[in-house]
Coordinates of C-alpha atoms in Angstrom, one line a residue:
Chain A
R1374 CA -6.2 -1.7 11.4
K1375 CA -3.0 -0.1 10.1
E1376 CA 0.0 -2.4 9.8
V1377 CA 2.2 0.0 11.8
E1378 CA 0.6 2.5 14.2
Q1379 CA 2.4 5.3 16.0
D1380 CA 1.7 7.9 18.7
P1381 CA -0.1 10.7 16.8
G1382 CA 2.1 13.5 18.2
P1383 CA 3.2 16.2 17.9
F1384 CA 5.5 16.1 20.9
N1385 CA 6.9 19.5 22.1
V1386 CA 9.4 19.1 24.8
P1387 CA 12.0 21.3 26.5
E1388 CA 15.7 20.7 26.0
G1389 CA 17.0 18.1 28.3
A1390 CA 13.7 16.3 28.7
T1391 CA 13.2 12.6 28.2
V1392 CA 10.7 11.6 25.5
A1393 CA 9.3 8.2 24.5
F1394 CA 7.6 7.2 21.3
N1395 CA 5.5 4.1 21.0
C1396 CA 4.6 1.9 18.0
T1397 CA 2.5 -1.2 17.5
Y1398 CA 2.5 -3.5 14.5
S1399 CA -0.1 -5.9 13.3
N1400 CA 1.8 -8.8 11.7
S1401 CA 3.1 -11.2 14.4
A1402 CA 5.5 -12.7 11.8
S1403 CA 7.5 -9.5 11.4
Q1404 CA 11.2 -10.0 12.1
S1405 CA 12.9 -6.7 11.6
F1406 CA 12.2 -3.4 13.2
F1407 CA 13.7 0.0 12.8
W1408 CA 13.4 3.6 13.8
Y1409 CA 14.1 6.1 11.1
R1410 CA 14.5 9.8 11.5
Q1411 CA 13.2 12.3 8.9
D1412 CA 14.1 15.9 9.0
C1413 CA 11.9 18.5 7.3
R1414 CA 12.2 18.2 3.5
K1415 CA 14.8 15.5 3.7
E1416 CA 14.9 11.8 3.2
P1417 CA 14.4 9.3 6.0
K1418 CA 17.7 8.2 7.7
L1419 CA 18.1 5.0 9.6
L1420 CA 18.4 5.9 13.3
M1421 CA 18.7 2.4 14.8
S1422 CA 17.5 -1.2 14.4
V1423 CA 15.5 -2.7 17.2
Y1424 CA 16.6 -6.0 18.7
S1425 CA 14.7 -8.4 20.9
S1426 CA 16.9 -7.7 23.8
G1427 CA 16.6 -4.0 23.5
N1428 CA 19.5 -1.8 22.4
E1429 CA 21.0 1.5 23.2
D1430 CA 23.0 4.0 21.2
G1431 CA 24.1 7.0 23.2
R1432 CA 21.0 8.9 24.3
F1433 CA 18.6 6.6 22.3
T1434 CA 17.2 3.3 23.6
A1435 CA 14.9 1.1 21.5
Q1436 CA 12.9 -1.8 22.9
L1437 CA 10.8 -4.5 21.4
N1438 CA 8.0 -6.5 23.0
R1439 CA 7.1 -9.3 20.6
A1440 CA 4.3 -10.6 22.8
S1441 CA 2.5 -7.3 22.7
Q1442 CA 3.8 -6.4 19.2
Y1443 CA 5.1 -3.1 20.5
I1444 CA 8.2 -1.1 19.8
S1445 CA 9.4 1.9 21.7
L1446 CA 12.1 4.6 21.3
L1447 CA 13.4 6.6 24.3
I1448 CA 15.4 9.8 23.8
R1449 CA 17.2 11.1 26.9
D1450 CA 18.5 14.6 27.4
S1451 CA 16.8 15.9 24.3
K1452 CA 18.8 18.3 22.1
L1453 CA 17.4 20.9 19.7
S1454 CA 18.9 18.9 16.9
D1455 CA 16.6 15.9 17.8
S1456 CA 13.7 17.8 16.4
A1457 CA 12.4 15.7 13.5
T1458 CA 9.8 13.2 12.6
Y1459 CA 10.5 9.7 13.9
L1460 CA 9.2 6.8 11.7
C1461 CA 8.6 3.3 13.1
V1462 CA 9.4 0.8 10.4
V1463 CA 8.6 -2.9 10.2
N1464 CA 9.5 -5.5 7.6
A1465 CA 6.5 -6.4 5.4
F1466 CA 6.4 -10.1 5.9
D1467 CA 4.8 -11.6 2.8
L1468 CA 6.0 -14.8 1.2
G1469 CA 8.2 -13.8 -1.7
S1470 CA 8.6 -10.3 -0.3
A1471 CA 11.9 -8.8 -1.5
R1472 CA 12.8 -7.3 1.9
Q1473 CA 10.1 -4.7 1.8
L1474 CA 9.4 -2.3 4.7
T1475 CA 6.2 -0.8 6.0
F1476 CA 6.4 2.7 7.5
G1477 CA 4.4 4.2 10.3
S1478 CA 2.9 7.6 9.8
G1479 CA 5.6 9.2 12.0
T1480 CA 5.7 11.2 15.2
Q1481 CA 6.8 14.7 15.0
L1482 CA 9.2 15.9 17.8
T1483 CA 10.0 19.5 18.5
V1484 CA 12.6 20.2 21.2
L1485 CA 12.2 23.7 22.5
P1486 CA 15.0 25.9 23.9
Chain B
S279 CA 25.7 2.3 3.7
A280 CA 26.0 3.7 0.2
V281 CA 26.0 7.1 -1.5
I282 CA 22.7 7.5 -3.4
S283 CA 21.9 10.3 -5.7
Q284 CA 18.8 11.2 -7.5
K285 CA 18.1 13.5 -10.5
P286 CA 16.4 15.8 -10.7
S287 CA 16.1 17.0 -7.2
R288 CA 12.9 18.9 -8.0
D289 CA 10.8 19.7 -11.0
I290 CA 7.6 21.5 -11.9
C291 CA 5.7 19.8 -14.7
Q292 CA 2.6 20.3 -16.7
R293 CA -0.3 17.8 -16.5
G294 CA -0.2 15.2 -19.2
T295 CA 3.6 15.2 -19.5
S296 CA 6.0 12.6 -18.2
L297 CA 9.1 12.8 -16.0
T298 CA 11.9 10.3 -15.6
I299 CA 13.7 10.2 -12.3
Q300 CA 17.1 8.7 -12.0
C301 CA 18.7 6.9 -9.0
Q302 CA 22.4 6.2 -9.0
V303 CA 24.3 4.3 -6.3
D304 CA 28.0 4.3 -5.8
S305 CA 28.2 0.5 -5.3
Q306 CA 26.4 -2.5 -6.5
V307 CA 23.3 -3.3 -4.6
T308 CA 20.9 -6.3 -4.8
M309 CA 17.7 -4.4 -4.0
M310 CA 16.4 -1.1 -5.1
F311 CA 13.0 0.3 -4.3
W312 CA 10.9 3.3 -5.3
Y313 CA 8.6 5.1 -2.8
R314 CA 6.2 8.0 -2.9
Q315 CA 5.7 10.4 0.0
Q316 CA 2.8 12.7 -0.4
P317 CA 2.6 16.0 1.6
G318 CA 2.2 15.3 5.3
Q319 CA 2.1 11.5 4.7
S320 CA 4.5 8.7 5.4
L321 CA 6.2 6.6 2.7
T322 CA 4.3 4.3 0.4
L323 CA 6.2 1.7 -1.6
I324 CA 5.5 1.9 -5.4
A325 CA 7.6 -1.0 -6.6
T326 CA 10.7 -3.1 -6.2
A327 CA 13.1 -2.5 -9.1
N328 CA 14.5 -5.9 -10.2
Q329 CA 17.7 -6.0 -12.2
G330 CA 17.2 -7.7 -15.5
S331 CA 13.4 -8.2 -15.2
E332 CA 10.2 -6.4 -14.8
A333 CA 9.6 -4.4 -11.6
T334 CA 7.3 -5.8 -8.9
Y335 CA 4.5 -3.3 -8.3
E336 CA 2.5 -2.8 -5.1
S337 CA -1.3 -2.7 -5.0
G338 CA -2.5 0.5 -6.6
F339 CA 0.5 1.1 -8.8
V340 CA 0.8 -0.1 -12.4
I341 CA 3.5 -0.3 -14.9
D342 CA 1.8 1.9 -17.5
K343 CA 1.7 4.8 -15.0
F344 CA 5.1 4.2 -13.3
P345 CA 7.4 2.3 -15.7
I346 CA 10.7 1.4 -14.0
S347 CA 14.0 0.4 -15.5
R348 CA 16.9 -1.3 -13.7
P349 CA 19.6 -2.0 -16.3
N350 CA 22.3 -2.9 -13.8
L351 CA 23.1 -3.1 -10.0
T352 CA 23.9 0.6 -9.6
F353 CA 21.1 2.4 -11.5
S354 CA 17.4 2.6 -11.8
T355 CA 14.8 5.0 -13.3
L356 CA 11.2 5.7 -12.4
T357 CA 9.0 7.4 -14.9
V358 CA 5.8 9.2 -13.8
S359 CA 3.6 9.1 -16.9
N360 CA 0.7 11.3 -18.0
M361 CA 1.0 13.3 -14.9
S362 CA -1.9 14.9 -13.0
P363 CA -1.8 17.2 -10.0
E364 CA -2.4 14.2 -7.8
D365 CA 1.0 12.9 -8.7
S366 CA 2.6 15.9 -6.9
S367 CA 4.8 14.2 -4.3
I368 CA 8.3 13.4 -3.2
Y369 CA 9.6 10.3 -5.0
L370 CA 12.4 8.5 -3.2
C371 CA 14.6 5.6 -4.2
S372 CA 16.1 3.3 -1.6
V373 CA 18.6 0.5 -1.6
G374 CA 18.7 -2.6 0.6
G375 CA 20.9 -5.6 1.4
L376 CA 23.8 -3.5 2.6
G377 CA 23.5 -3.6 6.3
T378 CA 23.9 -6.4 8.9
D379 CA 20.1 -6.7 8.7
S380 CA 19.1 -7.4 5.1
Y381 CA 15.9 -5.4 5.7
E382 CA 17.8 -2.1 6.3
Q383 CA 17.2 0.4 3.6
Y384 CA 19.0 3.6 2.8
F385 CA 17.3 6.4 0.9
G386 CA 18.3 8.8 -1.8
P387 CA 17.6 12.5 -1.3
G388 CA 14.3 12.4 -3.1
T389 CA 12.8 14.2 -6.1
R390 CA 10.2 16.8 -5.3
L391 CA 7.6 16.8 -8.1
T392 CA 4.9 19.5 -8.5
V393 CA 2.4 19.0 -11.3
T394 CA 0.4 22.1 -12.4

């Protein structure tokens, strides 16, 4: 089983649509969770951290379910500029680990005009 | 966050040669990492660059193939040695310990390497 698994995608949605990405992680001891965004031929950029209580940043809402080891990202009112690959990221919780991260394989989103 | 630069941004190299990639940060950071992202794949951690001591390598990566230096808190290098076409990839450095969550990492723009 992969440490971090994401929806396979790709997702092709019309502008204005709401789209949700899901992610599961295998290590119940993980403490930090993130969504990164990666544009084509660019580096990953931190989109948002995911907190236990859920958190929102404008059109983006992230939620965490520790019991199910499940993370989600909801994008409302999709814009063309939201087209990118979204990476689910979890801290690699090994004793002595120097703050390492494990990346999911990513879900590609294309927002269509 | 920090401003992170990498040199070179891209290179085409012949098999059997070596390439050294530089990562420069505009502020002192406690943690620096090197990743590889092969075409169509997600990121794989190569090693943690430790200031003043040997890097910590992940399973499948060895110092002879990927020697790393970290002479101070703002700079690190990754060398890809004795390259083969399988080493064609994007190599990214990242820094950590800057955000409110100590696990947050910020990435350099990457070095796109093609080995012929």
